[in-house]
């Protein structure tokens, strides 16, 4: 799913736009026991309460594709005949009205999910979306729908104790300590099934949501989808950095790292400015071309590509935002850290002066803890060339 398709569905999670009639779910405690079930009609709820439920479900479609939103791909065999796919199809085709199917899903999640803090609310909803036809000009025609997208959305929300506060007790006309009831927090994870690809149902895919890009709850994915997801953002960065440093060895210089960072950052910025709905992706081969332009020896570039294939998969399409921190450029030694505006990373240079390695940056307008200071002229030193 691309960003346009995700945004199109997100706009539905309002009472006046959604065809969601019921909210289902269960409240689970830290002992993996169901404390209560939820089976409520949105139409009979106060509007504010209905909006709260829809807001939680909408969160399961938030974040960045490739980071918080991960494509789950089923094999042809799974779609043809597998327990996990039959269960998801049973939930969708029954519009969640089959209590036995819902219970089977609850049990599968409860048995597998490891939630920090223990208590959580599991929510499920079904929607049927009359997908507006889009003409050649790209404009939607709301009265010309020829497709109904039937799907389910699920989210898992931690339930936390409220904080101790002072409250006014009208009967006593006094303030006393009181604790709020348990609070439902935004979802930690969730999913949409089936995927909304090319504005139609794709039974071979689901869209999985993780609030934290580096914690994708592999145990939930194993149990519900029984498939191997892509590496998390943190795992991709770790594998990329490992491949770069291990393969390049002493060719992994400041200039090479600066060049890779600048080129990937340029792609991220340009993609954002162009509002391209398709996820941004880069291949190891494209990064290898950057290394060649930096005069990295051919054998080191080949070793880098081989390491990437081993750790990230052959021909893997990676999101540059998962590989670098585009908003930061930091150089660290054992004794100090230097943070530079990423647009000006070129200001950091390396030099060998009197036989010792140094980091150099222009020193105009220096402040120390916010206090402007004047630099005194030190002894003149010879520049023995780049390190």
PDB file of N, CA and C in Angstrom, residues 263-317:
ATOM      1  N   UNK A 263      23.928  11.776   0.226  1.00  0.00           N
ATOM      2  CA  UNK A 263      23.140  11.289  -0.919  1.00  0.00           C
ATOM      3  C   UNK A 263      21.816  10.685  -0.467  1.00  0.00           C
ATOM      4  N   UNK A 264      21.857   9.893   0.608  1.00  0.00           N
ATOM      5  CA  UNK A 264      20.612   9.307   1.105  1.00  0.00           C
ATOM      6  C   UNK A 264      19.691  10.387   1.663  1.00  0.00           C
ATOM      7  N   UNK A 265      20.271  11.357   2.360  1.00  0.00           N
ATOM      8  CA  UNK A 265      19.454  12.441   2.908  1.00  0.00           C
ATOM      9  C   UNK A 265      18.804  13.240   1.769  1.00  0.00           C
ATOM     10  N   UNK A 266      19.539  13.495   0.698  1.00  0.00           N
ATOM     11  CA  UNK A 266      18.978  14.220  -0.444  1.00  0.00           C
ATOM     12  C   UNK A 266      17.760  13.477  -1.010  1.00  0.00           C
ATOM     13  N   UNK A 267      17.843  12.153  -1.080  1.00  0.00           N
ATOM     14  CA  UNK A 267      16.714  11.371  -1.575  1.00  0.00           C
ATOM     15  C   UNK A 267      15.502  11.512  -0.663  1.00  0.00           C
ATOM     16  N   UNK A 268      15.728  11.472   0.655  1.00  0.00           N
ATOM     17  CA  UNK A 268      14.637  11.597   1.625  1.00  0.00           C
ATOM     18  C   UNK A 268      13.965  12.959   1.499  1.00  0.00           C
ATOM     19  N   UNK A 269      14.769  14.021   1.424  1.00  0.00           N
ATOM     20  CA  UNK A 269      14.226  15.382   1.325  1.00  0.00           C
ATOM     21  C   UNK A 269      13.465  15.564   0.020  1.00  0.00           C
ATOM     22  N   UNK A 270      14.032  15.113  -1.085  1.00  0.00           N
ATOM     23  CA  UNK A 270      13.392  15.268  -2.393  1.00  0.00           C
ATOM     24  C   UNK A 270      12.078  14.485  -2.447  1.00  0.00           C
ATOM     25  N   UNK A 271      12.065  13.281  -1.890  1.00  0.00           N
ATOM     26  CA  UNK A 271      10.852  12.462  -1.877  1.00  0.00           C
ATOM     27  C   UNK A 271       9.734  13.160  -1.096  1.00  0.00           C
ATOM     28  N   UNK A 272      10.107  13.791   0.015  1.00  0.00           N
ATOM     29  CA  UNK A 272       9.122  14.507   0.828  1.00  0.00           C
ATOM     30  C   UNK A 272       8.603  15.735   0.106  1.00  0.00           C
ATOM     31  N   UNK A 273       9.494  16.481  -0.549  1.00  0.00           N
ATOM     32  CA  UNK A 273       9.091  17.701  -1.256  1.00  0.00           C
ATOM     33  C   UNK A 273       8.188  17.393  -2.443  1.00  0.00           C
ATOM     34  N   UNK A 274       8.407  16.263  -3.083  1.00  0.00           N
ATOM     35  CA  UNK A 274       7.614  15.901  -4.261  1.00  0.00           C
ATOM     36  C   UNK A 274       6.293  15.240  -3.908  1.00  0.00           C
ATOM     37  N   UNK A 275       6.102  14.956  -2.597  1.00  0.00           N
ATOM     38  CA  UNK A 275       4.858  14.321  -2.125  1.00  0.00           C
ATOM     39  C   UNK A 275       4.562  13.028  -2.900  1.00  0.00           C
ATOM     40  N   UNK A 276       5.606  12.283  -3.159  1.00  0.00           N
ATOM     41  CA  UNK A 276       5.460  11.011  -3.878  1.00  0.00           C
ATOM     42  C   UNK A 276       4.769  10.006  -2.960  1.00  0.00           C
ATOM     43  N   UNK A 277       3.604   9.451  -3.376  1.00  0.00           N
ATOM     44  CA  UNK A 277       2.892   8.512  -2.502  1.00  0.00           C
ATOM     45  C   UNK A 277       3.563   7.153  -2.367  1.00  0.00           C
ATOM     46  N   UNK A 278       4.406   6.802  -3.340  1.00  0.00           N
ATOM     47  CA  UNK A 278       5.069   5.497  -3.283  1.00  0.00           C
ATOM     48  C   UNK A 278       6.195   5.529  -2.261  1.00  0.00           C
ATOM     49  N   UNK A 279       6.383   4.428  -1.513  1.00  0.00           N
ATOM     50  CA  UNK A 279       7.465   4.397  -0.520  1.00  0.00           C
ATOM     51  C   UNK A 279       8.827   4.613  -1.173  1.00  0.00           C
ATOM     52  N   UNK A 280       9.679   5.361  -0.506  1.00  0.00           N
ATOM     53  CA  UNK A 280      11.028   5.599  -0.991  1.00  0.00           C
ATOM     54  C   UNK A 280      11.875   4.346  -0.768  1.00  0.00           C
ATOM     55  N   UNK A 281      12.654   3.983  -1.760  1.00  0.00           N
ATOM     56  CA  UNK A 281      13.466   2.771  -1.635  1.00  0.00           C
ATOM     57  C   UNK A 281      14.808   2.969  -2.324  1.00  0.00           C
ATOM     58  N   UNK A 282      15.820   2.320  -1.773  1.00  0.00           N
ATOM     59  CA  UNK A 282      17.156   2.330  -2.352  1.00  0.00           C
ATOM     60  C   UNK A 282      17.699   0.909  -2.278  1.00  0.00           C
ATOM     61  N   UNK A 283      18.493   0.530  -3.249  1.00  0.00           N
ATOM     62  CA  UNK A 283      19.077  -0.808  -3.250  1.00  0.00           C
ATOM     63  C   UNK A 283      20.539  -0.739  -2.828  1.00  0.00           C
ATOM     64  N   UNK A 284      21.071  -1.888  -2.430  1.00  0.00           N
ATOM     65  CA  UNK A 284      22.489  -1.951  -2.076  1.00  0.00           C
ATOM     66  C   UNK A 284      23.355  -1.575  -3.277  1.00  0.00           C
ATOM     67  N   UNK A 285      22.886  -1.929  -4.471  1.00  0.00           N
ATOM     68  CA  UNK A 285      23.638  -1.594  -5.677  1.00  0.00           C
ATOM     69  C   UNK A 285      23.785  -0.090  -5.869  1.00  0.00           C
ATOM     70  N   UNK A 286      22.728   0.657  -5.553  1.00  0.00           N
ATOM     71  CA  UNK A 286      22.789   2.122  -5.679  1.00  0.00           C
ATOM     72  C   UNK A 286      23.774   2.709  -4.674  1.00  0.00           C
ATOM     73  N   UNK A 287      23.805   2.143  -3.478  1.00  0.00           N
ATOM     74  CA  UNK A 287      24.777   2.603  -2.482  1.00  0.00           C
ATOM     75  C   UNK A 287      26.184   2.218  -2.926  1.00  0.00           C
ATOM     76  N   UNK A 288      26.312   1.039  -3.552  1.00  0.00           N
ATOM     77  CA  UNK A 288      27.598   0.630  -4.089  1.00  0.00           C
ATOM     78  C   UNK A 288      28.121   1.614  -5.127  1.00  0.00           C
ATOM     79  N   UNK A 289      27.215   2.187  -5.929  1.00  0.00           N
ATOM     80  CA  UNK A 289      27.624   3.191  -6.924  1.00  0.00           C
ATOM     81  C   UNK A 289      28.182   4.436  -6.244  1.00  0.00           C
ATOM     82  N   UNK A 290      27.575   4.820  -5.099  1.00  0.00           N
ATOM     83  CA  UNK A 290      28.085   5.974  -4.343  1.00  0.00           C
ATOM     84  C   UNK A 290      29.507   5.677  -3.864  1.00  0.00           C
ATOM     85  N   UNK A 291      29.718   4.455  -3.372  1.00  0.00           N
ATOM     86  CA  UNK A 291      31.043   4.074  -2.885  1.00  0.00           C
ATOM     87  C   UNK A 291      32.076   4.130  -4.008  1.00  0.00           C
ATOM     88  N   UNK A 292      31.694   3.689  -5.203  1.00  0.00           N
ATOM     89  CA  UNK A 292      32.619   3.737  -6.344  1.00  0.00           C
ATOM     90  C   UNK A 292      32.987   5.179  -6.682  1.00  0.00           C
ATOM     91  N   UNK A 293      31.993   6.079  -6.603  1.00  0.00           N
ATOM     92  CA  UNK A 293      32.258   7.487  -6.888  1.00  0.00           C
ATOM     93  C   UNK A 293      33.222   8.086  -5.873  1.00  0.00           C
ATOM     94  N   UNK A 294      33.279   7.481  -4.672  1.00  0.00           N
ATOM     95  CA  UNK A 294      34.207   7.946  -3.629  1.00  0.00           C
ATOM     96  C   UNK A 294      35.559   7.245  -3.729  1.00  0.00           C
ATOM     97  N   UNK A 295      35.779   6.549  -4.834  1.00  0.00           N
ATOM     98  CA  UNK A 295      37.050   5.857  -5.098  1.00  0.00           C
ATOM     99  C   UNK A 295      37.325   4.718  -4.120  1.00  0.00           C
ATOM    100  N   UNK A 296      36.264   4.107  -3.587  1.00  0.00           N
ATOM    101  CA  UNK A 296      36.440   2.902  -2.773  1.00  0.00           C
ATOM    102  C   UNK A 296      36.858   1.772  -3.704  1.00  0.00           C
ATOM    103  N   UNK A 297      37.879   1.006  -3.367  1.00  0.00           N
ATOM    104  CA  UNK A 297      38.343  -0.080  -4.238  1.00  0.00           C
ATOM    105  C   UNK A 297      37.221  -1.051  -4.620  1.00  0.00           C
ATOM    106  N   UNK A 298      37.301  -1.547  -5.840  1.00  0.00           N
ATOM    107  CA  UNK A 298      36.255  -2.416  -6.384  1.00  0.00           C
ATOM    108  C   UNK A 298      36.013  -3.639  -5.502  1.00  0.00           C
ATOM    109  N   UNK A 299      37.103  -4.218  -4.982  1.00  0.00           N
ATOM    110  CA  UNK A 299      36.932  -5.433  -4.178  1.00  0.00           C
ATOM    111  C   UNK A 299      36.178  -5.136  -2.875  1.00  0.00           C
ATOM    112  N   UNK A 300      36.335  -3.904  -2.329  1.00  0.00           N
ATOM    113  CA  UNK A 300      35.614  -3.534  -1.104  1.00  0.00           C
ATOM    114  C   UNK A 300      34.131  -3.305  -1.405  1.00  0.00           C
ATOM    115  N   UNK A 301      33.867  -2.711  -2.551  1.00  0.00           N
ATOM    116  CA  UNK A 301      32.463  -2.505  -2.956  1.00  0.00           C
ATOM    117  C   UNK A 301      31.767  -3.852  -3.145  1.00  0.00           C
ATOM    118  N   UNK A 302      32.466  -4.787  -3.778  1.00  0.00           N
ATOM    119  CA  UNK A 302      31.895  -6.127  -3.981  1.00  0.00           C
ATOM    120  C   UNK A 302      31.637  -6.817  -2.656  1.00  0.00           C
ATOM    121  N   UNK A 303      32.574  -6.639  -1.713  1.00  0.00           N
ATOM    122  CA  UNK A 303      32.376  -7.232  -0.380  1.00  0.00           C
ATOM    123  C   UNK A 303      31.169  -6.610   0.328  1.00  0.00           C
ATOM    124  N   UNK A 304      30.971  -5.303   0.139  1.00  0.00           N
ATOM    125  CA  UNK A 304      29.808  -4.628   0.728  1.00  0.00           C
ATOM    126  C   UNK A 304      28.507  -5.196   0.159  1.00  0.00           C
ATOM    127  N   UNK A 305      28.450  -5.356  -1.159  1.00  0.00           N
ATOM    128  CA  UNK A 305      27.243  -5.889  -1.792  1.00  0.00           C
ATOM    129  C   UNK A 305      26.965  -7.315  -1.323  1.00  0.00           C
ATOM    130  N   UNK A 306      28.027  -8.089  -1.158  1.00  0.00           N
ATOM    131  CA  UNK A 306      27.862  -9.471  -0.689  1.00  0.00           C
ATOM    132  C   UNK A 306      27.316  -9.483   0.738  1.00  0.00           C
ATOM    133  N   UNK A 307      27.856  -8.627   1.609  1.00  0.00           N
ATOM    134  CA  UNK A 307      27.377  -8.566   2.993  1.00  0.00           C
ATOM    135  C   UNK A 307      25.913  -8.127   3.040  1.00  0.00           C
ATOM    136  N   UNK A 308      25.545  -7.166   2.216  1.00  0.00           N
ATOM    137  CA  UNK A 308      24.157  -6.713   2.179  1.00  0.00           C
ATOM    138  C   UNK A 308      23.224  -7.843   1.750  1.00  0.00           C
ATOM    139  N   UNK A 309      23.677  -8.623   0.763  1.00  0.00           N
ATOM    140  CA  UNK A 309      22.862  -9.744   0.314  1.00  0.00           C
ATOM    141  C   UNK A 309      22.656 -10.768   1.414  1.00  0.00           C
ATOM    142  N   UNK A 310      23.706 -11.014   2.201  1.00  0.00           N
ATOM    143  CA  UNK A 310      23.613 -11.994   3.285  1.00  0.00           C
ATOM    144  C   UNK A 310      22.701 -11.516   4.413  1.00  0.00           C
ATOM    145  N   UNK A 311      22.795 -10.234   4.763  1.00  0.00           N
ATOM    146  CA  UNK A 311      22.093  -9.735   5.937  1.00  0.00           C
ATOM    147  C   UNK A 311      20.734  -9.109   5.631  1.00  0.00           C
ATOM    148  N   UNK A 312      20.584  -8.548   4.428  1.00  0.00           N
ATOM    149  CA  UNK A 312      19.347  -7.853   4.091  1.00  0.00           C
ATOM    150  C   UNK A 312      18.554  -8.535   2.996  1.00  0.00           C
ATOM    151  N   UNK A 313      19.162  -9.510   2.337  1.00  0.00           N
ATOM    152  CA  UNK A 313      18.480 -10.205   1.252  1.00  0.00           C
ATOM    153  C   UNK A 313      18.897  -9.659  -0.096  1.00  0.00           C
ATOM    154  N   UNK A 314      19.001 -10.535  -1.076  1.00  0.00           N
ATOM    155  CA  UNK A 314      19.380 -10.112  -2.426  1.00  0.00           C
ATOM    156  C   UNK A 314      18.321  -9.191  -3.015  1.00  0.00           C
ATOM    157  N   UNK A 315      18.784  -8.111  -3.625  1.00  0.00           N
ATOM    158  CA  UNK A 315      17.908  -7.142  -4.294  1.00  0.00           C
ATOM    159  C   UNK A 315      16.889  -6.510  -3.346  1.00  0.00           C
ATOM    160  N   UNK A 316      17.215  -6.443  -2.055  1.00  0.00           N
ATOM    161  CA  UNK A 316      16.295  -5.849  -1.085  1.00  0.00           C
ATOM    162  C   UNK A 316      16.137  -4.357  -1.372  1.00  0.00           C
ATOM    163  N   UNK A 317      14.879  -3.878  -1.317  1.00  0.00           N
ATOM    164  CA  UNK A 317      14.596  -2.452  -1.458  1.00  0.00           C
ATOM    165  C   UNK A 317      14.467  -1.866  -0.054  1.00  0.00           C
TER     166      UNK A 317
END
